[in-house]
Amino acid sequence: MQTETSIDTQLKDAVQLSDAIWAVIAERVGGAWILRTGYHLNKAAQSRLIEHLARSSVDAWLCGALSGGNVRSSSLPEDVNLDTERFYAFPLSGTSRVILAGADELSADGQRLLKLTASLLSGRSIAEPQPFLPDLQSGLAFDLPLAIEKVLGAFVQAVECQGAWIAIRRGESLDITAEWNDPKAKGISLLIESNPILRRVNRSLSHVIITRGQPNWDNLPYGMLKSGTNFWICIPLIIGQRLIGVVVLWRPKELTAGEVGQINELAARVSPSIEVVVTFSEMASHLRRLGLLNDFVLTVSSAQNLDQIARRMFALLSRAFNTELIALFLRSSDGRVLRDYRMFEGKLNVISISLEGHFIQPFLRESRLRRVSDSIKDEFTLLHKTARSGLIVPLRYRGSSIGLLIIESTKTEAFSQYDEHLMVVITSHLAGLIEYTRLREEAEGRARGLSLIHEVVQQVIGSTNKREVAQITADLLAEYFKYELATILLIDDEQKFSIQGIGGTHSEQVKRALGGSEFIQKDGISGHVSRQGQSMLVNDTSQEKLYRAIKGWEAGSEICVALKEGESILGIIDVESRGQNAFTHNDLIAMESLAGILASVVSSANQYQKLQDIVRQLRTTEIELNARMEAQRSAENRLIQAAKLAAVGEMAAGIAHELNNPLTTVTGFSELVLEEMPSESLHREELEMVLREARRASDVVRRLLDFSRSGERVRVSADLNEVVKDVVALTRHLIHTNDVHLHVLLEDSLPWVSIDHNQMKQVLLNLIHNALQAMPGGGELNIVTASAKREGRDWVSMSVKDSGIGITLADQNRIFEPFFTTKGDHGGTGLGLSVTYGIVTDHGGTIEVTSEKDSGSMFAVYLPL
């Protein structure tokens, strides 16, 4: 036997004599490759090489080299970074070891040298070899996986094969415990009765050979077979007349009769040893489980809270039963909420969900221990999808079931009657410990809730402002419980839920995310609570179909409680956290207690608000009544004004008729006399003054006649903008000579109105003349048309605005009366605005004046559509 030093020396000599840069000896143990020795490869490079060998494709490639006994080479990926482009595999015949050499290109002589070195090292171990048959004086008997690996290695060395595995029987299934060149097979459980080949082996207790093309080739129980595989054999491991396991091998060509006899003989020799190892393993497992009681007393009993109890309990059960498929369900003291504890990827996950309709509800009522040996055969659905067997143990405290402990395994018949008795003892102690801890936590939670309620009552008592009450409550919730988001929503005057108070570290973020949208989503949690009035506690929103995230904010946990007065819902309290499992049942109780107090305060505020509304309504009624009285007085004034206009009109008609004839005579004869009078006559100037004054008097008479008679009205649907354009064209020169700057702004899509075209021109001409007379020193004149909506009706407006001397408030009340003028001795007749007023009102419109002394005036005409 060569020593480790001599092997190192031979490996070093082989590298130096060949083209290789480095070399190692690797061995496959327990489905993984380890490096036994090496030359010219540092530790960092060795780590990178082991990572490369762990890849499934590389592992299969090396296993093929071992089973075939042939030299192989392959390129190395750049990320491996071993300073060589390729590496070569030289299998050590009859072992699970191989020489791996790295080189950019290994010459034929170098390959022959390394192949010779592999041949010299074949059959020699780097360390002291272990027999594949268990030695009860060593630790091998207590290490079932390693012992089975050694047994499988003996079969692989006995005959050349592509792949192989050994399965150990547990009840009515076979568990694959060791594999060769088939990494995915390990851990798979095969039901004997479900497969015709395994069923045949179990009944005949003899080997079964299947070749490609036979009917049962498609029924092979398991195997990563390659396209070149044509032969498959299953050898039973037997004790007496009892099957304890099977060995399966496959390869391209059939086994010879001698090879079949050789592996059958090997199976007969190793079966007793396997039986011993399995028995020792089961005994050791049972002893470890019994040690749970001692561990329970030392670790679990000293836990300070429920989460700590669950975490330590799960760790003990996971070690004892070699499974992570464990769940603990605890019912709340009021029976409404279920707290679900489970392990996910080594971390404890806790959620609170409603007990109503939960699948464990029947088990809690039944309160009976169940042991499921095979979920498929027993037609029993376990908690985890991959589980095949399980223990369901109720937690009973003083005759009442307070929860359920479920332990499951991916293997069939993983739990025995001894395990049942052990778990009954443990859960009886666990139930008492949990109940005591829970009562203490609930007492602490209620004390904290009472402190919050006391603080809220102190700050909001007597307040009638609902928004103030809600904001104080939200701020206190965030302060006492460190909630990330606390929102109080109350029904507003429009019978909609609106945010009245919001607090927490993320309140501003949620405000920005909401913008103007509603917080309550009808098909969400808050919408459900606002309709049903039932509280909801959700500790994992990803599992809650009612949860709807807000844009920019996504909660992991949520509590939503209704504020109720009898059957009426006044609002809701909504508390959220980004993390899952952020709330307990104690938080829900505190929120419900607070909701009761808050509902009373809000109800009182509502009553006060209704009283205030009645007072406001009375005040509004008083204002409306005063407004109506004022409107009536205005209407009466308009009637008086109309009566004045009518009386003046009748009088004007008579005066105009009496004055018109003599004025016509004076005018006519004055014109005749002037025609015959010489231009140098001394009396010509006096006669021209007579004619001028007579004409002025005739103009006054004409205006009186226009004012007195309505004349023939011709109204058509017309564009008021056209009227403005025509009048502006007529007066533009006059406006310019008066040093006035004109600005015209006409609405493009102005609706047409029914008007008398000439009368509207007269209205605008009168307003422009008045504006020019108000600006003797020049100024700004603005004419604007626009659509308007007044008193629920559609109108068209035309406004004339000047920058003149303005009109006093006293004069504004009389400005539309006939013969009233502010022009004094400057020749005003006081009829222009009266005529304008008459035309506008005759069209069903109104005319309004807005003016201040020395700040100009604006006359606005409104005509209905």
CSV table of N, CA, C and O in Angstrom, one decimal, residues 655-756:
chain,number,residue,atom,x,y,z
A,655,ILE,N,-96.0,116.5,-28.3
A,655,ILE,CA,-95.2,117.6,-28.4
A,655,ILE,C,-94.5,117.6,-29.8
A,655,ILE,O,-94.4,118.7,-30.5
A,656,ALA,N,-94.0,116.5,-30.2
A,656,ALA,CA,-93.3,116.4,-31.5
A,656,ALA,C,-94.3,116.8,-32.7
A,656,ALA,O,-93.9,117.5,-33.6
A,657,HIS,N,-95.5,116.3,-32.6
A,657,HIS,CA,-96.5,116.6,-33.7
A,657,HIS,C,-96.7,118.1,-33.7
A,657,HIS,O,-96.8,118.7,-34.8
A,658,GLU,N,-96.9,118.8,-32.5
A,658,GLU,CA,-97.2,120.2,-32.5
A,658,GLU,C,-96.0,121.0,-32.9
A,658,GLU,O,-96.2,122.1,-33.5
A,659,LEU,N,-94.7,120.6,-32.6
A,659,LEU,CA,-93.6,121.4,-33.0
A,659,LEU,C,-93.0,121.1,-34.4
A,659,LEU,O,-92.3,122.0,-34.9
A,660,ASN,N,-93.3,119.9,-34.9
A,660,ASN,CA,-92.7,119.5,-36.1
A,660,ASN,C,-93.1,120.5,-37.3
A,660,ASN,O,-92.3,120.9,-38.1
A,661,ASN,N,-94.4,120.8,-37.4
A,661,ASN,CA,-94.9,121.6,-38.5
A,661,ASN,C,-94.3,123.0,-38.5
A,661,ASN,O,-93.7,123.5,-39.5
A,662,PRO,N,-94.4,123.8,-37.4
A,662,PRO,CA,-93.8,125.1,-37.4
A,662,PRO,C,-92.3,125.1,-37.6
A,662,PRO,O,-91.7,125.9,-38.3
A,663,LEU,N,-91.6,124.1,-37.1
A,663,LEU,CA,-90.1,124.0,-37.3
A,663,LEU,C,-89.8,123.7,-38.8
A,663,LEU,O,-88.8,124.3,-39.3
A,664,THR,N,-90.7,122.9,-39.4
A,664,THR,CA,-90.5,122.7,-40.9
A,664,THR,C,-90.6,124.0,-41.6
A,664,THR,O,-89.8,124.3,-42.6
A,665,THR,N,-91.6,124.8,-41.3
A,665,THR,CA,-91.9,126.1,-42.0
A,665,THR,C,-90.7,127.0,-41.7
A,665,THR,O,-90.1,127.6,-42.7
A,666,VAL,N,-90.2,127.1,-40.5
A,666,VAL,CA,-89.1,128.0,-40.2
A,666,VAL,C,-87.8,127.6,-41.0
A,666,VAL,O,-87.1,128.4,-41.6
A,667,THR,N,-87.6,126.3,-41.0
A,667,THR,CA,-86.4,125.8,-41.7
A,667,THR,C,-86.5,126.0,-43.2
A,667,THR,O,-85.5,126.5,-43.8
A,668,GLY,N,-87.7,125.7,-43.7
A,668,GLY,CA,-87.8,125.9,-45.2
A,668,GLY,C,-87.7,127.3,-45.7
A,668,GLY,O,-86.9,127.6,-46.6
A,669,PHE,N,-88.4,128.3,-45.0
A,669,PHE,CA,-88.3,129.7,-45.4
A,669,PHE,C,-86.9,130.2,-45.1
A,669,PHE,O,-86.4,131.1,-45.9
A,670,SER,N,-86.2,129.8,-44.0
A,670,SER,CA,-84.9,130.3,-43.8
A,670,SER,C,-83.9,129.8,-44.9
A,670,SER,O,-83.1,130.6,-45.3
A,671,GLU,N,-84.1,128.6,-45.4
A,671,GLU,CA,-83.2,128.2,-46.5
A,671,GLU,C,-83.5,129.0,-47.7
A,671,GLU,O,-82.6,129.3,-48.5
A,672,LEU,N,-84.8,129.3,-48.0
A,672,LEU,CA,-85.1,130.1,-49.2
A,672,LEU,C,-84.6,131.5,-49.1
A,672,LEU,O,-84.0,132.0,-50.1
A,673,VAL,N,-84.7,132.1,-48.0
A,673,VAL,CA,-84.2,133.5,-47.8
A,673,VAL,C,-82.7,133.5,-47.9
A,673,VAL,O,-82.1,134.4,-48.6
A,674,LEU,N,-82.0,132.5,-47.4
A,674,LEU,CA,-80.5,132.4,-47.5
A,674,LEU,C,-80.1,132.3,-48.9
A,674,LEU,O,-79.0,132.8,-49.3
A,675,GLU,N,-80.8,131.5,-49.7
A,675,GLU,CA,-80.4,131.3,-51.1
A,675,GLU,C,-80.5,132.7,-51.9
A,675,GLU,O,-79.6,132.9,-52.8
A,676,GLU,N,-81.4,133.6,-51.5
A,676,GLU,CA,-81.5,134.8,-52.2
A,676,GLU,C,-80.7,135.9,-51.6
A,676,GLU,O,-80.5,137.0,-52.2
A,677,MET,N,-80.3,135.8,-50.4
A,677,MET,CA,-79.6,136.9,-49.7
A,677,MET,C,-78.2,136.9,-50.1
A,677,MET,O,-77.5,135.8,-50.2
A,678,PRO,N,-77.7,138.1,-50.4
A,678,PRO,CA,-76.2,138.2,-50.8
A,678,PRO,C,-75.3,137.8,-49.6
A,678,PRO,O,-75.7,137.9,-48.5
A,679,SER,N,-74.2,137.3,-50.0
A,679,SER,CA,-73.3,136.8,-49.0
A,679,SER,C,-72.7,137.9,-48.1
A,679,SER,O,-72.3,137.6,-47.0
A,680,GLU,N,-72.7,139.2,-48.7
A,680,GLU,CA,-72.2,140.3,-47.9
A,680,GLU,C,-73.2,141.0,-47.0
A,680,GLU,O,-72.9,141.9,-46.4
A,681,SER,N,-74.4,140.3,-47.0
A,681,SER,CA,-75.5,141.0,-46.2
A,681,SER,C,-75.2,141.0,-44.8
A,681,SER,O,-74.6,140.0,-44.2
A,682,LEU,N,-75.6,142.0,-44.1
A,682,LEU,CA,-75.3,142.1,-42.7
A,682,LEU,C,-76.2,141.2,-41.8
A,682,LEU,O,-75.8,140.8,-40.7
A,683,HIS,N,-77.3,140.7,-42.4
A,683,HIS,CA,-78.2,139.8,-41.6
A,683,HIS,C,-78.0,138.3,-41.9
A,683,HIS,O,-78.7,137.5,-41.4
A,684,ARG,N,-77.1,138.0,-42.8
A,684,ARG,CA,-76.9,136.6,-43.2
A,684,ARG,C,-76.5,135.8,-42.0
A,684,ARG,O,-76.9,134.7,-41.8
A,685,GLU,N,-75.5,136.3,-41.2
A,685,GLU,CA,-75.0,135.5,-40.0
A,685,GLU,C,-76.1,135.2,-39.1
A,685,GLU,O,-76.2,134.1,-38.5
A,686,GLU,N,-77.0,136.2,-38.8
A,686,GLU,CA,-78.1,135.9,-37.9
A,686,GLU,C,-79.1,134.9,-38.5
A,686,GLU,O,-79.6,134.1,-37.7
A,687,LEU,N,-79.3,135.0,-39.8
A,687,LEU,CA,-80.3,134.0,-40.4
A,687,LEU,C,-79.7,132.6,-40.4
A,687,LEU,O,-80.5,131.6,-40.2
A,688,GLU,N,-78.4,132.5,-40.6
A,688,GLU,CA,-77.8,131.1,-40.5
A,688,GLU,C,-77.9,130.5,-39.1
A,688,GLU,O,-78.1,129.3,-39.0
A,689,MET,N,-77.8,131.4,-38.1
A,689,MET,CA,-78.0,130.9,-36.7
A,689,MET,C,-79.4,130.4,-36.5
A,689,MET,O,-79.6,129.4,-35.9
A,690,VAL,N,-80.4,131.2,-37.1
A,690,VAL,CA,-81.8,130.8,-37.0
A,690,VAL,C,-82.0,129.4,-37.6
A,690,VAL,O,-82.6,128.5,-37.1
A,691,LEU,N,-81.4,129.2,-38.8
A,691,LEU,CA,-81.5,127.9,-39.5
A,691,LEU,C,-80.9,126.8,-38.7
A,691,LEU,O,-81.4,125.7,-38.6
A,692,ARG,N,-79.7,127.1,-38.2
A,692,ARG,CA,-79.0,126.0,-37.4
A,692,ARG,C,-79.8,125.6,-36.2
A,692,ARG,O,-79.9,124.4,-35.8
A,693,GLU,N,-80.3,126.6,-35.4
A,693,GLU,CA,-81.1,126.3,-34.2
A,693,GLU,C,-82.4,125.5,-34.6
A,693,GLU,O,-82.8,124.7,-33.9
A,694,ALA,N,-83.0,125.9,-35.7
A,694,ALA,CA,-84.2,125.2,-36.1
A,694,ALA,C,-84.0,123.8,-36.4
A,694,ALA,O,-84.8,122.9,-36.1
A,695,ARG,N,-82.8,123.6,-37.1
A,695,ARG,CA,-82.5,122.2,-37.4
A,695,ARG,C,-82.2,121.3,-36.2
A,695,ARG,O,-82.6,120.2,-36.1
A,696,ARG,N,-81.5,122.0,-35.2
A,696,ARG,CA,-81.3,121.3,-33.9
A,696,ARG,C,-82.6,121.0,-33.2
A,696,ARG,O,-82.8,119.9,-32.7
A,697,ALA,N,-83.5,121.9,-33.3
A,697,ALA,CA,-84.8,121.6,-32.7
A,697,ALA,C,-85.5,120.5,-33.4
A,697,ALA,O,-86.2,119.6,-32.8
A,698,SER,N,-85.4,120.4,-34.8
A,698,SER,CA,-86.0,119.4,-35.5
A,698,SER,C,-85.4,118.0,-35.2
A,698,SER,O,-86.1,117.0,-35.1
A,699,ASP,N,-84.1,118.0,-34.9
A,699,ASP,CA,-83.4,116.8,-34.5
A,699,ASP,C,-84.0,116.3,-33.2
A,699,ASP,O,-84.2,115.1,-33.0
A,700,VAL,N,-84.2,117.2,-32.3
A,700,VAL,CA,-84.8,116.8,-31.0
A,700,VAL,C,-86.2,116.3,-31.2
A,700,VAL,O,-86.6,115.2,-30.6
A,701,VAL,N,-87.0,116.9,-32.0
A,701,VAL,CA,-88.3,116.4,-32.3
A,701,VAL,C,-88.3,115.0,-32.9
A,701,VAL,O,-89.1,114.1,-32.6
A,702,ARG,N,-87.3,114.8,-33.9
A,702,ARG,CA,-87.1,113.5,-34.5
A,702,ARG,C,-86.8,112.4,-33.4
A,702,ARG,O,-87.4,111.3,-33.5
A,703,ARG,N,-86.0,112.8,-32.5
A,703,ARG,CA,-85.6,111.8,-31.4
A,703,ARG,C,-86.9,111.5,-30.6
A,703,ARG,O,-87.1,110.4,-30.1
A,704,LEU,N,-87.6,112.6,-30.3
A,704,LEU,CA,-88.9,112.4,-29.5
A,704,LEU,C,-89.8,111.4,-30.2
A,704,LEU,O,-90.4,110.5,-29.6
A,705,LEU,N,-89.9,111.6,-31.6
A,705,LEU,CA,-90.8,110.7,-32.3
A,705,LEU,C,-90.2,109.2,-32.3
A,705,LEU,O,-91.0,108.3,-32.2
A,706,ASP,N,-88.9,109.1,-32.5
A,706,ASP,CA,-88.3,107.7,-32.4
A,706,ASP,C,-88.5,107.1,-31.0
A,706,ASP,O,-88.8,105.9,-30.9
A,707,PHE,N,-88.5,107.9,-30.0
A,707,PHE,CA,-88.7,107.4,-28.6
A,707,PHE,C,-90.1,107.0,-28.4
A,707,PHE,O,-90.4,106.0,-27.8
A,708,SER,N,-91.1,107.7,-29.0
A,708,SER,CA,-92.5,107.5,-28.8
A,708,SER,C,-93.1,106.4,-29.5
A,708,SER,O,-94.0,105.7,-29.1
A,709,ARG,N,-92.6,106.1,-30.7
A,709,ARG,CA,-93.2,105.1,-31.5
A,709,ARG,C,-92.2,103.9,-31.7
A,709,ARG,O,-91.0,104.1,-31.9
A,710,SER,N,-92.8,102.7,-31.6
A,710,SER,CA,-91.9,101.5,-31.7
A,710,SER,C,-91.6,101.2,-33.1
A,710,SER,O,-90.5,100.7,-33.4
A,711,GLY,N,-92.4,101.6,-34.0
A,711,GLY,CA,-92.1,101.4,-35.4
A,711,GLY,C,-92.3,100.0,-35.8
A,711,GLY,O,-92.6,99.1,-35.0
A,712,GLU,N,-92.0,99.7,-37.0
A,712,GLU,CA,-92.1,98.3,-37.5
A,712,GLU,C,-90.8,97.5,-37.2
A,712,GLU,O,-89.7,97.9,-37.5
A,713,ARG,N,-91.0,96.4,-36.5
A,713,ARG,CA,-89.9,95.6,-36.0
A,713,ARG,C,-89.6,94.5,-37.0
A,713,ARG,O,-90.6,93.7,-37.4
A,714,VAL,N,-88.4,94.4,-37.5
A,714,VAL,CA,-88.0,93.3,-38.4
A,714,VAL,C,-86.8,92.5,-37.7
A,714,VAL,O,-85.7,93.0,-37.7
A,715,ARG,N,-87.1,91.4,-37.1
A,715,ARG,CA,-86.1,90.6,-36.3
A,715,ARG,C,-85.8,89.4,-37.1
A,715,ARG,O,-86.7,88.6,-37.5
A,716,VAL,N,-84.5,89.1,-37.2
A,716,VAL,CA,-84.0,87.9,-37.8
A,716,VAL,C,-82.9,87.4,-37.0
A,716,VAL,O,-82.3,88.1,-36.2
A,717,SER,N,-82.5,86.1,-37.2
A,717,SER,CA,-81.4,85.5,-36.5
A,717,SER,C,-80.1,86.0,-37.1
A,717,SER,O,-79.9,85.8,-38.3
A,718,ALA,N,-79.3,86.7,-36.3
A,718,ALA,CA,-78.2,87.4,-36.9
A,718,ALA,C,-77.0,87.3,-36.0
A,718,ALA,O,-77.1,86.9,-34.8
A,719,ASP,N,-75.8,87.6,-36.6
A,719,ASP,CA,-74.5,87.5,-35.9
A,719,ASP,C,-74.3,88.9,-35.3
A,719,ASP,O,-74.2,89.9,-36.0
A,720,LEU,N,-74.3,89.0,-34.0
A,720,LEU,CA,-74.1,90.3,-33.3
A,720,LEU,C,-72.7,90.9,-33.7
A,720,LEU,O,-72.5,92.1,-33.7
A,721,ASN,N,-71.7,90.0,-34.0
A,721,ASN,CA,-70.4,90.5,-34.4
A,721,ASN,C,-70.5,91.4,-35.7
A,721,ASN,O,-69.7,92.3,-35.8
A,722,GLU,N,-71.4,91.0,-36.6
A,722,GLU,CA,-71.6,91.8,-37.8
A,722,GLU,C,-72.1,93.2,-37.5
A,722,GLU,O,-71.7,94.2,-38.1
A,723,VAL,N,-73.0,93.3,-36.5
A,723,VAL,CA,-73.6,94.6,-36.1
A,723,VAL,C,-72.4,95.5,-35.6
A,723,VAL,O,-72.3,96.6,-36.0
A,724,VAL,N,-71.5,94.8,-34.8
A,724,VAL,CA,-70.4,95.6,-34.2
A,724,VAL,C,-69.5,96.1,-35.3
A,724,VAL,O,-69.0,97.2,-35.3
A,725,LYS,N,-69.2,95.2,-36.3
A,725,LYS,CA,-68.3,95.5,-37.4
A,725,LYS,C,-68.8,96.7,-38.2
A,725,LYS,O,-68.1,97.6,-38.6
A,726,ASP,N,-70.2,96.7,-38.5
A,726,ASP,CA,-70.8,97.7,-39.3
A,726,ASP,C,-70.7,99.1,-38.5
A,726,ASP,O,-70.3,100.1,-39.1
A,727,VAL,N,-71.0,99.1,-37.3
A,727,VAL,CA,-71.0,100.3,-36.5
A,727,VAL,C,-69.6,100.9,-36.3
A,727,VAL,O,-69.3,102.1,-36.4
A,728,VAL,N,-68.6,99.9,-36.1
A,728,VAL,CA,-67.2,100.4,-36.0
A,728,VAL,C,-66.7,101.0,-37.2
A,728,VAL,O,-66.0,102.0,-37.2
A,729,ALA,N,-67.1,100.5,-38.4
A,729,ALA,CA,-66.7,101.0,-39.7
A,729,ALA,C,-67.3,102.5,-39.9
A,729,ALA,O,-66.6,103.3,-40.4
A,730,LEU,N,-68.5,102.7,-39.4
A,730,LEU,CA,-69.1,104.0,-39.5
A,730,LEU,C,-68.5,105.0,-38.5
A,730,LEU,O,-68.4,106.2,-38.9
A,731,THR,N,-68.1,104.6,-37.4
A,731,THR,CA,-67.6,105.5,-36.3
A,731,THR,C,-66.1,105.6,-36.2
A,731,THR,O,-65.6,106.3,-35.3
A,732,ARG,N,-65.4,104.7,-37.0
A,732,ARG,CA,-63.9,104.7,-36.8
A,732,ARG,C,-63.2,106.0,-36.9
A,732,ARG,O,-62.3,106.4,-36.1
A,733,HIS,N,-63.7,106.8,-38.0
A,733,HIS,CA,-63.0,108.1,-38.2
A,733,HIS,C,-63.3,109.0,-37.0
A,733,HIS,O,-62.5,109.8,-36.5
A,734,LEU,N,-64.6,109.0,-36.6
A,734,LEU,CA,-65.0,109.9,-35.4
A,734,LEU,C,-64.2,109.5,-34.2
A,734,LEU,O,-63.7,110.4,-33.5
A,735,ILE,N,-64.0,108.2,-34.0
A,735,ILE,CA,-63.3,107.8,-32.8
A,735,ILE,C,-61.8,108.3,-32.9
A,735,ILE,O,-61.2,108.7,-31.9
A,736,HIS,N,-61.3,108.1,-34.1
A,736,HIS,CA,-59.9,108.5,-34.3
A,736,HIS,C,-59.7,110.0,-34.1
A,736,HIS,O,-58.7,110.5,-33.4
A,737,THR,N,-60.6,110.9,-34.6
A,737,THR,CA,-60.5,112.3,-34.5
A,737,THR,C,-60.6,112.8,-33.0
A,737,THR,O,-60.2,113.9,-32.7
A,738,ASN,N,-61.3,112.0,-32.2
A,738,ASN,CA,-61.4,112.3,-30.8
A,738,ASN,C,-60.2,111.8,-30.0
A,738,ASN,O,-60.3,111.8,-28.7
A,739,ASP,N,-59.2,111.3,-30.6
A,739,ASP,CA,-57.9,110.9,-30.0
A,739,ASP,C,-58.2,109.7,-29.0
A,739,ASP,O,-57.7,109.6,-27.9
A,740,VAL,N,-59.1,108.8,-29.5
A,740,VAL,CA,-59.5,107.6,-28.7
A,740,VAL,C,-58.9,106.4,-29.4
A,740,VAL,O,-59.0,106.2,-30.6
A,741,HIS,N,-58.3,105.5,-28.6
A,741,HIS,CA,-57.8,104.2,-29.1
A,741,HIS,C,-58.8,103.1,-29.0
A,741,HIS,O,-59.3,102.8,-27.9
A,742,LEU,N,-59.2,102.5,-30.1
A,742,LEU,CA,-60.2,101.5,-30.1
A,742,LEU,C,-59.7,100.1,-30.0
A,742,LEU,O,-58.7,99.8,-30.7
A,743,HIS,N,-60.2,99.2,-29.2
A,743,HIS,CA,-59.9,97.8,-29.1
A,743,HIS,C,-61.1,97.0,-29.2
A,743,HIS,O,-62.1,97.2,-28.4
A,744,VAL,N,-61.2,96.1,-30.2
A,744,VAL,CA,-62.4,95.3,-30.5
A,744,VAL,C,-62.0,93.8,-30.3
A,744,VAL,O,-61.0,93.4,-30.9
A,745,LEU,N,-62.7,93.1,-29.4
A,745,LEU,CA,-62.5,91.7,-29.1
A,745,LEU,C,-63.8,90.9,-29.3
A,745,LEU,O,-64.7,91.1,-28.5
A,746,LEU,N,-63.9,90.2,-30.4
A,746,LEU,CA,-65.1,89.5,-30.8
A,746,LEU,C,-64.9,88.0,-30.7
A,746,LEU,O,-63.9,87.5,-31.1
A,747,GLU,N,-65.8,87.3,-30.0
A,747,GLU,CA,-65.8,85.9,-29.9
A,747,GLU,C,-66.0,85.2,-31.2
A,747,GLU,O,-67.0,85.5,-31.9
A,748,ASP,N,-65.1,84.3,-31.6
A,748,ASP,CA,-65.2,83.7,-33.0
A,748,ASP,C,-66.4,82.9,-33.2
A,748,ASP,O,-67.1,83.0,-34.2
A,749,SER,N,-66.8,82.1,-32.2
A,749,SER,CA,-67.9,81.1,-32.4
A,749,SER,C,-69.1,81.7,-31.6
A,749,SER,O,-69.8,80.9,-30.9
A,750,LEU,N,-69.4,83.0,-31.7
A,750,LEU,CA,-70.5,83.6,-31.0
A,750,LEU,C,-71.8,83.1,-31.6
A,750,LEU,O,-72.1,83.2,-32.8
A,751,PRO,N,-72.7,82.6,-30.7
A,751,PRO,CA,-74.0,82.1,-31.2
A,751,PRO,C,-74.8,83.3,-31.8
A,751,PRO,O,-74.7,84.4,-31.3
A,752,TRP,N,-75.7,83.0,-32.8
A,752,TRP,CA,-76.6,84.0,-33.4
A,752,TRP,C,-77.8,84.2,-32.5
A,752,TRP,O,-78.2,83.3,-31.8
A,753,VAL,N,-78.3,85.5,-32.5
A,753,VAL,CA,-79.5,85.8,-31.7
A,753,VAL,C,-80.5,86.5,-32.6
A,753,VAL,O,-80.2,87.0,-33.7
A,754,SER,N,-81.7,86.5,-32.1
A,754,SER,CA,-82.8,87.1,-32.9
A,754,SER,C,-82.9,88.6,-32.5
A,754,SER,O,-83.2,89.0,-31.4
A,755,ILE,N,-82.6,89.5,-33.5
A,755,ILE,CA,-82.5,90.9,-33.2
A,755,ILE,C,-83.0,91.7,-34.4
A,755,ILE,O,-83.1,91.2,-35.6
A,756,ASP,N,-83.4,93.0,-34.2
A,756,ASP,CA,-83.6,94.0,-35.2
A,756,ASP,C,-82.3,94.6,-35.5
A,756,ASP,O,-81.7,95.3,-34.7
